[in-house]
Tab-separated table of C-alpha atoms in Angstrom:
chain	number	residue	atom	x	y	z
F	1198	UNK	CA	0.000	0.000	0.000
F	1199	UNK	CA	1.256	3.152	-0.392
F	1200	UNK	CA	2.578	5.844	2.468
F	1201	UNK	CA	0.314	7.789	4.417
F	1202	UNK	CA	0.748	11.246	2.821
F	1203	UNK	CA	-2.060	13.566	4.153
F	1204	UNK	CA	-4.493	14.609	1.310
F	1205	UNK	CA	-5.140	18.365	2.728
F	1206	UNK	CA	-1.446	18.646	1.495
F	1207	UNK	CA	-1.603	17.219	-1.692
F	1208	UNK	CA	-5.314	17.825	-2.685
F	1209	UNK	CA	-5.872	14.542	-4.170
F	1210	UNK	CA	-4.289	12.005	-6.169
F	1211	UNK	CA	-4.526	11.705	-9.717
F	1212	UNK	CA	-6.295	9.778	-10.087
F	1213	UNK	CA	-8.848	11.473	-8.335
F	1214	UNK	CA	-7.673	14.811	-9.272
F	1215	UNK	CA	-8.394	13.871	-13.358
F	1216	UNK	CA	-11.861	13.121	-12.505
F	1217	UNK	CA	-12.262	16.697	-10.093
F	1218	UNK	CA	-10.680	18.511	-13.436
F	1219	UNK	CA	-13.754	18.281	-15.536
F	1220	UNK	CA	-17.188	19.084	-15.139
F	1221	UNK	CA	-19.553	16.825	-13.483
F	1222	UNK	CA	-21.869	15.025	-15.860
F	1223	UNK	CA	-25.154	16.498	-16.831
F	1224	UNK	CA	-27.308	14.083	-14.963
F	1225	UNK	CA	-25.671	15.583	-11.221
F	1226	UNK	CA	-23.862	18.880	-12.388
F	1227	UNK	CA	-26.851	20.872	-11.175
F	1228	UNK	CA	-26.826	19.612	-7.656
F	1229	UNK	CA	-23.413	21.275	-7.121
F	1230	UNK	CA	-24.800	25.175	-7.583
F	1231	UNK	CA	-27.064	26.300	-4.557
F	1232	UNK	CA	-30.603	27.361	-5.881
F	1233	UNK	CA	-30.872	31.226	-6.360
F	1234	UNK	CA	-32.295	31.806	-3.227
F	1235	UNK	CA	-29.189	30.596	-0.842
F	1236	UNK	CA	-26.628	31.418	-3.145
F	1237	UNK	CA	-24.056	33.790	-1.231
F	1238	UNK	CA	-25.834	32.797	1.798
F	1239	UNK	CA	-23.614	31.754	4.666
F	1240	UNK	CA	-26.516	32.165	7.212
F	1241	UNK	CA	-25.154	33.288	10.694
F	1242	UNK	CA	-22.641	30.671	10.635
F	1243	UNK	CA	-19.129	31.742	12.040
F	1244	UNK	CA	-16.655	31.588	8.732
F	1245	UNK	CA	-14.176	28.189	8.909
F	1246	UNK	CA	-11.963	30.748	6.974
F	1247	UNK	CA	-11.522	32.917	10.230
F	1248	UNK	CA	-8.435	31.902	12.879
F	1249	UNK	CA	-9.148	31.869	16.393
F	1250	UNK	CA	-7.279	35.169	16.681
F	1251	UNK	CA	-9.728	36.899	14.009
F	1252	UNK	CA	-7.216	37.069	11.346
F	1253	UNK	CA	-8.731	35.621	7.827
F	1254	UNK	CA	-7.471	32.979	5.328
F	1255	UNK	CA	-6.069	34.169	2.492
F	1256	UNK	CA	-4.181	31.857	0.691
F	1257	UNK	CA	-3.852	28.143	0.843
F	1258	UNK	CA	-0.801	28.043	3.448
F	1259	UNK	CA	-3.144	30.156	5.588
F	1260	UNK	CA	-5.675	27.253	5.248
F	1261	UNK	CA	-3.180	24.370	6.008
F	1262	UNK	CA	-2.681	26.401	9.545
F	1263	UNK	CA	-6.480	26.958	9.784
F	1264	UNK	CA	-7.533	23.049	8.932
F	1265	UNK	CA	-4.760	21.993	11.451
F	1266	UNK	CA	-6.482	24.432	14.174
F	1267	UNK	CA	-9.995	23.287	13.376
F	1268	UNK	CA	-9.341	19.676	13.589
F	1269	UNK	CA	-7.083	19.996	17.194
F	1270	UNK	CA	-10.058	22.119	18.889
F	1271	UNK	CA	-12.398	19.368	17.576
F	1272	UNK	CA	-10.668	16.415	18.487
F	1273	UNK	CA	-9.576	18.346	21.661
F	1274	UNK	CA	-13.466	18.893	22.831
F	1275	UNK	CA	-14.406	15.653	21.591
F	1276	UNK	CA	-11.582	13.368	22.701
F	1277	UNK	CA	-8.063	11.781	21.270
F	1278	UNK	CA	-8.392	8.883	19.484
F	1279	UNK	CA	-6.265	5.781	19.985
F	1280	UNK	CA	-3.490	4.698	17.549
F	1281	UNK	CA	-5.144	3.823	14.090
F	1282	UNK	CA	-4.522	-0.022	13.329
F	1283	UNK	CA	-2.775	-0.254	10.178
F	1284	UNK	CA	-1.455	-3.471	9.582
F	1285	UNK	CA	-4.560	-5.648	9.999
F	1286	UNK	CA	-6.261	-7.660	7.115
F	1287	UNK	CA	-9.813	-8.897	6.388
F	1288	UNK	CA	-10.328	-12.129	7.971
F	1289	UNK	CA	-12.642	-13.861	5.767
F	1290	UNK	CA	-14.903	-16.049	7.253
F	1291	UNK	CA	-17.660	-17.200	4.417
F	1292	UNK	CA	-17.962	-16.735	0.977
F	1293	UNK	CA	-20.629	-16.735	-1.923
F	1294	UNK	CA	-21.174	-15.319	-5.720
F	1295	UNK	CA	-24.010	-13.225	-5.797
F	1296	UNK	CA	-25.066	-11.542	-9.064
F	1297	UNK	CA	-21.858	-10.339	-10.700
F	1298	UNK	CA	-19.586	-10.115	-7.614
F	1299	UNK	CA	-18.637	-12.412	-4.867
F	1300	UNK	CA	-19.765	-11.858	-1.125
F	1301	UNK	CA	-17.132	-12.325	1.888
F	1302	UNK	CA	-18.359	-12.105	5.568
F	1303	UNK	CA	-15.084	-10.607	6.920
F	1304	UNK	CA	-14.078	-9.891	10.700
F	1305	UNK	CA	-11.679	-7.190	11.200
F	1306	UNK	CA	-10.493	-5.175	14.623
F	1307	UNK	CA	-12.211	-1.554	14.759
F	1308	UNK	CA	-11.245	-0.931	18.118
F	1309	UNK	CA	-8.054	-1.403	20.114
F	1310	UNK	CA	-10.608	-4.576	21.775
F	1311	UNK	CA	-13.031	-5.320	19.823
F	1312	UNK	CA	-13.586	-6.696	16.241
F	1313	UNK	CA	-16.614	-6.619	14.295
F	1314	UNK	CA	-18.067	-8.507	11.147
F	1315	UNK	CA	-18.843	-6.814	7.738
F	1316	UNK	CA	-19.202	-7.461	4.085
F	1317	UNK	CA	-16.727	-7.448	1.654
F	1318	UNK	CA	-18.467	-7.569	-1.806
F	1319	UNK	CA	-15.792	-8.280	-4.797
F	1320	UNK	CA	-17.099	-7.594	-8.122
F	1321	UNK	CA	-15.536	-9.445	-11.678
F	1322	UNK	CA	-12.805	-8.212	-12.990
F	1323	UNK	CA	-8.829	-7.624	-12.757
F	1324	UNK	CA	-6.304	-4.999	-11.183
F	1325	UNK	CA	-7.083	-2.479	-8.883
F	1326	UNK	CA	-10.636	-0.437	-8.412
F	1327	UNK	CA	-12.109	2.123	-6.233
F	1328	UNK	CA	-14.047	1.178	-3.413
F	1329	UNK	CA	-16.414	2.350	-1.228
F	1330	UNK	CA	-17.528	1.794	2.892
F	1331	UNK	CA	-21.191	1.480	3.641
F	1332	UNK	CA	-22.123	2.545	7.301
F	1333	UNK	CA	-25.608	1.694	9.087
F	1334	UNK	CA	-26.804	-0.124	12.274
F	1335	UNK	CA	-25.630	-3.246	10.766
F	1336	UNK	CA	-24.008	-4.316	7.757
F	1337	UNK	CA	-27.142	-6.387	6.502
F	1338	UNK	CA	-29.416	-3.686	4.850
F	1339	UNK	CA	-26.228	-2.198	2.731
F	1340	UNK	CA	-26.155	-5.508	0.845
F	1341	UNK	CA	-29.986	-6.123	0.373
F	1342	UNK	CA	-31.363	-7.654	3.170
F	1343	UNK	CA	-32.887	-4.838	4.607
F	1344	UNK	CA	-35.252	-1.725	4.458
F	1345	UNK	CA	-35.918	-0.721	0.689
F	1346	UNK	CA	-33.406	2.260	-0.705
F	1347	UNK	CA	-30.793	1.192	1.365
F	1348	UNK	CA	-29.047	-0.931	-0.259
F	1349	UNK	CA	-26.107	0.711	-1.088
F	1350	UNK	CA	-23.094	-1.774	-0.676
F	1351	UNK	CA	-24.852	-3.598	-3.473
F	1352	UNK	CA	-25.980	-1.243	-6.046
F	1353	UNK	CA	-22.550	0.162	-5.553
F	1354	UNK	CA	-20.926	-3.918	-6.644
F	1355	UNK	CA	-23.267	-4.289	-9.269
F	1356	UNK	CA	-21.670	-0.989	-10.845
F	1357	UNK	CA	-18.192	-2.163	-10.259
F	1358	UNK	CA	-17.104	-0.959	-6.965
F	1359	UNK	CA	-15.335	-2.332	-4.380
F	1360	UNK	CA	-17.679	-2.423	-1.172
F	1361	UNK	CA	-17.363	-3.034	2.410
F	1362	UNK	CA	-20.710	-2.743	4.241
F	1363	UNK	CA	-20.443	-2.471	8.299
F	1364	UNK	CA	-22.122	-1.353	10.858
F	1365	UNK	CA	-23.121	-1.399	14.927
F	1366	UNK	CA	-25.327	-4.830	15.169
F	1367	UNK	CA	-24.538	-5.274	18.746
F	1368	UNK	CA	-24.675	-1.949	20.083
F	1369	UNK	CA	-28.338	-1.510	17.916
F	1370	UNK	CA	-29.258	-4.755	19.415
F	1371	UNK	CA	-28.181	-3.224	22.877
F	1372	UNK	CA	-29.913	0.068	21.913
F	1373	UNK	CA	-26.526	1.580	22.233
F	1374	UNK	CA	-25.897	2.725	18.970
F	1375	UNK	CA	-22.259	3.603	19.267
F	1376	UNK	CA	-19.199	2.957	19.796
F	1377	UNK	CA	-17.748	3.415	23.582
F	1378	UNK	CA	-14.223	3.755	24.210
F	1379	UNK	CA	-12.506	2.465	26.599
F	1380	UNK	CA	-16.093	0.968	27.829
F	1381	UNK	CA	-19.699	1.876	28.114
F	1382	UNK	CA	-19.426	3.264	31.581
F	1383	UNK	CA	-16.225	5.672	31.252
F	1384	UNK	CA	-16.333	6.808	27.645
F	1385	UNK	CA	-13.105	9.587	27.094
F	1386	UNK	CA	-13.901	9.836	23.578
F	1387	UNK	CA	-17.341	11.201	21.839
F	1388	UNK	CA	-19.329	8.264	20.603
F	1389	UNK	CA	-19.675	9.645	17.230
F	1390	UNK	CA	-16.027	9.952	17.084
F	1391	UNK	CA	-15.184	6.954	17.854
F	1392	UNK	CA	-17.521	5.675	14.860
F	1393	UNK	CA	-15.030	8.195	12.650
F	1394	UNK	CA	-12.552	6.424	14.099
F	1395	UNK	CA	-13.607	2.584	13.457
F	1396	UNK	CA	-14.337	3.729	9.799
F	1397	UNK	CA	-10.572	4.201	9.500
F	1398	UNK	CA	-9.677	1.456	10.513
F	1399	UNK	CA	-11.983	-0.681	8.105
F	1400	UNK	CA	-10.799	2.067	5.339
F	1401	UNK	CA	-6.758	0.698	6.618
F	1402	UNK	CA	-8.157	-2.909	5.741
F	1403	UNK	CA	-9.970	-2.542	2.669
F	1404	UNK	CA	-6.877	-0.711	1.252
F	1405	UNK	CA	-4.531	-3.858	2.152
F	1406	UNK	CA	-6.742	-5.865	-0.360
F	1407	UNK	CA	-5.068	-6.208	-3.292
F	1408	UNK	CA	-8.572	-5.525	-5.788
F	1409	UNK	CA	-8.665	-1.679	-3.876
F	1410	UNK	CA	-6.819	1.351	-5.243
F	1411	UNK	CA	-6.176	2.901	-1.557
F	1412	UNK	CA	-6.275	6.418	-3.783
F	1413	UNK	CA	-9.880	5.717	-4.598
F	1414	UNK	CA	-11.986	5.230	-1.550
F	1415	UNK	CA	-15.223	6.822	-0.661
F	1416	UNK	CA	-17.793	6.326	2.647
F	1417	UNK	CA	-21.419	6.601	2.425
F	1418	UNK	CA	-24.469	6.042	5.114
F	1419	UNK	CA	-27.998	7.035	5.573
F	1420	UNK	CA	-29.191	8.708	8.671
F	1421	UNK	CA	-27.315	6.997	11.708
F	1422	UNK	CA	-25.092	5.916	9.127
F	1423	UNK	CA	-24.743	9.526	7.489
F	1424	UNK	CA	-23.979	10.696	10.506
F	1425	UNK	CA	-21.496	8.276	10.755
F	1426	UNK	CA	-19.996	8.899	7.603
F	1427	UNK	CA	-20.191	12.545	7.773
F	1428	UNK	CA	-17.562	12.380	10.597
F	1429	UNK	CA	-15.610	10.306	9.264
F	1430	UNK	CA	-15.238	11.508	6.346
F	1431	UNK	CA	-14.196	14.582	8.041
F	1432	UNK	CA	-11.841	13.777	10.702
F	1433	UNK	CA	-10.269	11.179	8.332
F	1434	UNK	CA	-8.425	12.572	5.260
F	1435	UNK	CA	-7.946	9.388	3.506
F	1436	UNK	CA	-11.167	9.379	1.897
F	1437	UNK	CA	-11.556	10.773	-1.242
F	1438	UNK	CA	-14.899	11.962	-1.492
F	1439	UNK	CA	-18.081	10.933	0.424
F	1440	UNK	CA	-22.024	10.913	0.454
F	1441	UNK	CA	-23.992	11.879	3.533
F	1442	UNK	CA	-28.102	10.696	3.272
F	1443	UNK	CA	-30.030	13.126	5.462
F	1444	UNK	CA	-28.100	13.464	9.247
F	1445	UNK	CA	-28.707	16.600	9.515
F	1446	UNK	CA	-26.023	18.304	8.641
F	1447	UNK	CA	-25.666	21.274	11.192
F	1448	UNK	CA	-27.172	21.292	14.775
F	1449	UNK	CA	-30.730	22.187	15.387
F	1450	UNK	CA	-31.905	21.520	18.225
F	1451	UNK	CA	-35.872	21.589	17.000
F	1452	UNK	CA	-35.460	18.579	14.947
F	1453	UNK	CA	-35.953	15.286	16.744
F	1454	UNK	CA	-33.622	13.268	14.303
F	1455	UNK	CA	-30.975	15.620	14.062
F	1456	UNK	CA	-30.476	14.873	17.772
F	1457	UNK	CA	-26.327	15.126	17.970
F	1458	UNK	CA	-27.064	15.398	21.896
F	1459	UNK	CA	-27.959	11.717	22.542
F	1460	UNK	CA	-25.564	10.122	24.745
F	1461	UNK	CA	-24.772	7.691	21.275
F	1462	UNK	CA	-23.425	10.765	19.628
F	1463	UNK	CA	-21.747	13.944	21.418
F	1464	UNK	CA	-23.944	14.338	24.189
F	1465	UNK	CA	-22.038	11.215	26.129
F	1466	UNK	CA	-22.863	10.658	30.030
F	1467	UNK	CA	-22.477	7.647	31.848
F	1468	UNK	CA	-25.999	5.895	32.423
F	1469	UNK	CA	-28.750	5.958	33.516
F	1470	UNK	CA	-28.910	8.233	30.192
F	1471	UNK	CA	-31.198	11.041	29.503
F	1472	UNK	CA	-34.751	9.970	28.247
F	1473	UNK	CA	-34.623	10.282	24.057
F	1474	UNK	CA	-36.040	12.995	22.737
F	1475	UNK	CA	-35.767	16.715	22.437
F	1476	UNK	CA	-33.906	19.200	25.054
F	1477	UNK	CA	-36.537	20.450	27.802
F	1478	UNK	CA	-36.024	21.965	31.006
F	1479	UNK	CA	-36.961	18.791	32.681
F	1480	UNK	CA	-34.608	16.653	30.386
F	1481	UNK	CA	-31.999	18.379	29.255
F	1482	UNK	CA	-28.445	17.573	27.555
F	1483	UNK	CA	-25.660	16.524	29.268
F	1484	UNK	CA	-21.828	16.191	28.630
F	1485	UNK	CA	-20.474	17.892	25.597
F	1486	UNK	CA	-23.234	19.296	23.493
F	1487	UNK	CA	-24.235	22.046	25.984
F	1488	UNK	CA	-20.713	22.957	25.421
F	1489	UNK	CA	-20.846	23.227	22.090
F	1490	UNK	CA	-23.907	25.232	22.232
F	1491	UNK	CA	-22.274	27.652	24.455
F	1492	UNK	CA	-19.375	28.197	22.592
F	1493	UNK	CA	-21.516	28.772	19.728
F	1494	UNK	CA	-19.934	25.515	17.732
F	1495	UNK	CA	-21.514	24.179	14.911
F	1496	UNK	CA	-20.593	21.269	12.067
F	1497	UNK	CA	-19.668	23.673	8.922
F	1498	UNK	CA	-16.729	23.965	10.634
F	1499	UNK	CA	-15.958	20.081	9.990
F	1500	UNK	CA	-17.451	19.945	6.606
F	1501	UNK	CA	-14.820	22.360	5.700
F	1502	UNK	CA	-11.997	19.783	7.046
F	1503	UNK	CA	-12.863	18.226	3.813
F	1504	UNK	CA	-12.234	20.739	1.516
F	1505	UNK	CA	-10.525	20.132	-1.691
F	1506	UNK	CA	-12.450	15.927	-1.401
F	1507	UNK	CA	-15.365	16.028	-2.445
F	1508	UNK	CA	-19.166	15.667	-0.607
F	1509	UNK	CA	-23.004	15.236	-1.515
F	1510	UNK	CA	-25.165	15.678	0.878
F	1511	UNK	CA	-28.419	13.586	0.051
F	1512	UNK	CA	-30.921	15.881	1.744
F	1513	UNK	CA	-34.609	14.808	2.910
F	1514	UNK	CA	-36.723	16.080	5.498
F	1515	UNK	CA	-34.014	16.740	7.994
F	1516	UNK	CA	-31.615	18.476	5.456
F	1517	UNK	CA	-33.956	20.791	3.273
F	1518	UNK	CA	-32.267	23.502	0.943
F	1519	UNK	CA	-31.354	25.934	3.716
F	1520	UNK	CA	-28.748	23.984	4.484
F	1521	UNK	CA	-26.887	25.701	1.777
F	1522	UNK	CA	-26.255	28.400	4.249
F	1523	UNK	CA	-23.475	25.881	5.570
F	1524	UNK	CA	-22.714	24.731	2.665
F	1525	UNK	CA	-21.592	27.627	0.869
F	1526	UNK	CA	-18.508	28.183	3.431
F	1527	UNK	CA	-17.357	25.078	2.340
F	1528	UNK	CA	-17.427	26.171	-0.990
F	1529	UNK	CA	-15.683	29.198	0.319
F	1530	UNK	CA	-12.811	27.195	1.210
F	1531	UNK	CA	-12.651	25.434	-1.663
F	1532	UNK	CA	-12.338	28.989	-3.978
F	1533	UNK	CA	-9.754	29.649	-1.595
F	1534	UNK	CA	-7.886	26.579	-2.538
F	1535	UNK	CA	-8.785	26.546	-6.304
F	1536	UNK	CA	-11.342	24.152	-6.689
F	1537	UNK	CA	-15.083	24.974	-8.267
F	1538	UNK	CA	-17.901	21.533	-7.953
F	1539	UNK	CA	-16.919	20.133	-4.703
F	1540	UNK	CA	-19.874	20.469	-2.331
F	1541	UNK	CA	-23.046	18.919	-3.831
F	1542	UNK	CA	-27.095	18.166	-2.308
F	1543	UNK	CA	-29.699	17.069	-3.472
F	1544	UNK	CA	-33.111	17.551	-1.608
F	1545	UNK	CA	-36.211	15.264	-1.404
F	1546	UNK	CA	-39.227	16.189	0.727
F	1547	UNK	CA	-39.110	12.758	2.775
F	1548	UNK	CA	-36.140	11.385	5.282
F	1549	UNK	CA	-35.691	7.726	3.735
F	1550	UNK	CA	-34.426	7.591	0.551
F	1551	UNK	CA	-35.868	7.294	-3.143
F	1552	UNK	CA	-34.532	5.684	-6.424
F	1553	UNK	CA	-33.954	9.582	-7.472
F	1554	UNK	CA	-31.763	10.460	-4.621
F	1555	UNK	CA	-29.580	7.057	-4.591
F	1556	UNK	CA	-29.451	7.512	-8.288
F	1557	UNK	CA	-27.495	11.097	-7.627
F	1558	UNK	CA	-25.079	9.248	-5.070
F	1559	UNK	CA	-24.250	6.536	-7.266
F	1560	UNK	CA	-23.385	8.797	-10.393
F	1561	UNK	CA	-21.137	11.165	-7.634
F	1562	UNK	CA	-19.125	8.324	-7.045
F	1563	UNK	CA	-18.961	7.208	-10.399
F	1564	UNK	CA	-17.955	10.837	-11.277
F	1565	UNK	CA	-15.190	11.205	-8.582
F	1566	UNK	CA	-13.868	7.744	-7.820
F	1567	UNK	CA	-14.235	5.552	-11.392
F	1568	UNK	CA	-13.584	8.077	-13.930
F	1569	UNK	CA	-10.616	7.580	-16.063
């Protein structure tokens, strides 16, 4: 595989970089301008492009200093993560041909402790191609056996990628959701970071296999899983472009799904946890998130940690067109840096997804992660 070199320094390989050169195709190219109505509009979000000390990015040095100072206050508030694991491969366990690929039940570490099983779906064909991670509550619906419109691990093989479809089955069963490190009763790191972090680690193991360009890996997830994906995407430069289905993209605290204040996410506090639901006087948050509210944080300021890779964000009812307001300083940072058609969304009027939508995430990653 090859070194680690960090892709905020290099933009992007090339052979990522060809495909970010031209335009994208008719069928998605509109989904990367923000309707009339939001263009220009940054809402009252605090600009990514300003330091702490007020001063303004100007160039792209200034950003490299800015994107280092965003991502140490983050990980700072939210907690360190443990040493990546590199060197690990997918243990396969099962195997069977399905359609035009083969299927591998795989096991793989994702924490320092604890391993989890996943999907590893191999389509026909020779030498290396890109690949992409599927996130959820467990790695079942990505590959078909699941709710309808999720299936992304295997619309993604039957177009030719590389998939490996995981997700939290024990923690769901446990009505957990996360990811708890060191344990369930003395968490030091933010659930939802720690779910950033296990995606690394099955992005280090899928780019061992010898079928994966490493160059060419992407991370989607719907809901929970876009979420999921969102932060890792973000805190993890080694993917090269990812698709976010409806998490709710910035906080709001009137929106019962976008609910980044459950214990699961960055609201951790030992148990007995908080009843779910919205913040009230009588149950309010605990842990982090009221910290974040008061120091007036929100999650542009991690979108932008992706800038120059690529992002759609596959908006329903909890990510309607307003979110453009965040959006565009994103797109900010990416004029700073030199790039034009890097921060995409789509919008639908419902929260689960529709053959429209998925159709728009398939062709992004076709555009930015299999084109020659």
């Amino acid at each position: 595989m090859k070194p680690w070199i960090p892709l905020f320094l290099i933009a992007l390989s090339a052979n990522s970089l060809a495909a970010q050169d031209r335009q994208p195709p008719a069928s998605i190219a509109r989904y990367f301008t923000p309707p009339e109505k939001w263009q220009n509009d940054q809402g009252s979000f605090r600009s990514p492009l300003q330091f702490n000390d007020g001063t303004m990015v100007e160039n792209q040095t200034d950003w490299k200093r800015r994107r280092a100072e965003i991502y140490k206050q983050w990980q700072d508030l939210m907690g360190q993560w443990p040493a990546q694991i590199e060197d690990q491969d997918l243990e396969v366990l099962e195997s069977e041909r399905r359609e035009n690929f083969v299927q591998h039940k795989v096991r793989f570490r994702w924490l320092p402790e604890e391993s989890t099983e996943g999907y590893l779906l191999i389509p026909d064909g020779q030498g290396e191609r890109p690949a992409v991670i599927t996130v959820f509550y467990e790695p079942e619906t990505a590959i078909g056996l699941g709710k309808e419109g999720r299936d992304f691990a295997l619309q993604l093989a039957r177009r030719g990628f590389v998939v490996l479809s995981i997700g939290t089955t024990d923690a769901t069963a446990a009505r957990t959701y996360s990811l708890y490190y060191p344990s369930l009763d003395d968490a030091q790191v933010q659930p939802l970071s720690m779910l950033g972090y296990a995606a690394a680690n099955a992005w280090h193991a899928l780019a061992r296999r010898p079928e994966v360009d490493a160059d060419r890996i992407g991370i989607v997830g719907h809901s929970f899983g876009g979420k999921w994906a969102m932060f890792a995407s973000c805190l993890f430069d080694r993917f090269a472009c990812a698709a976010w289905s409806d998490p709710g993209i910035v906080f709001d605290n009137a929106r019962n799904s976008v609910n980044y204040w459950e214990p699961w996410y960055l609201g951790y506090h030992p148990k007995p946890w908080r009843k779910r639901g919205l913040i009230t006087d009588s149950n309010p948050a605990y842990g982090l998130y009221p910290k974040l509210m008061q120091q007036g944080r929100d999650l542009h300021e991690l979108h932008a940690l992706m800038a120059p890779r690529p992002f759609l964000v596959s908006g329903g009812s909890e990510d309607p067109p307003q979110r453009w307001q965040a959006l565009n300083h994103t797109i900010a940072v990416n004029r700073v840096l030199g790039y034009e058609n890097r921060v995409a969304m789509t919008n639908r009027p419902d929260h689960s997804p529709n053959a429209e939508s998925n159709a728009v995430i398939y062709a992004f990653f076709e555009h930015f992660l299999m084109a020659e």
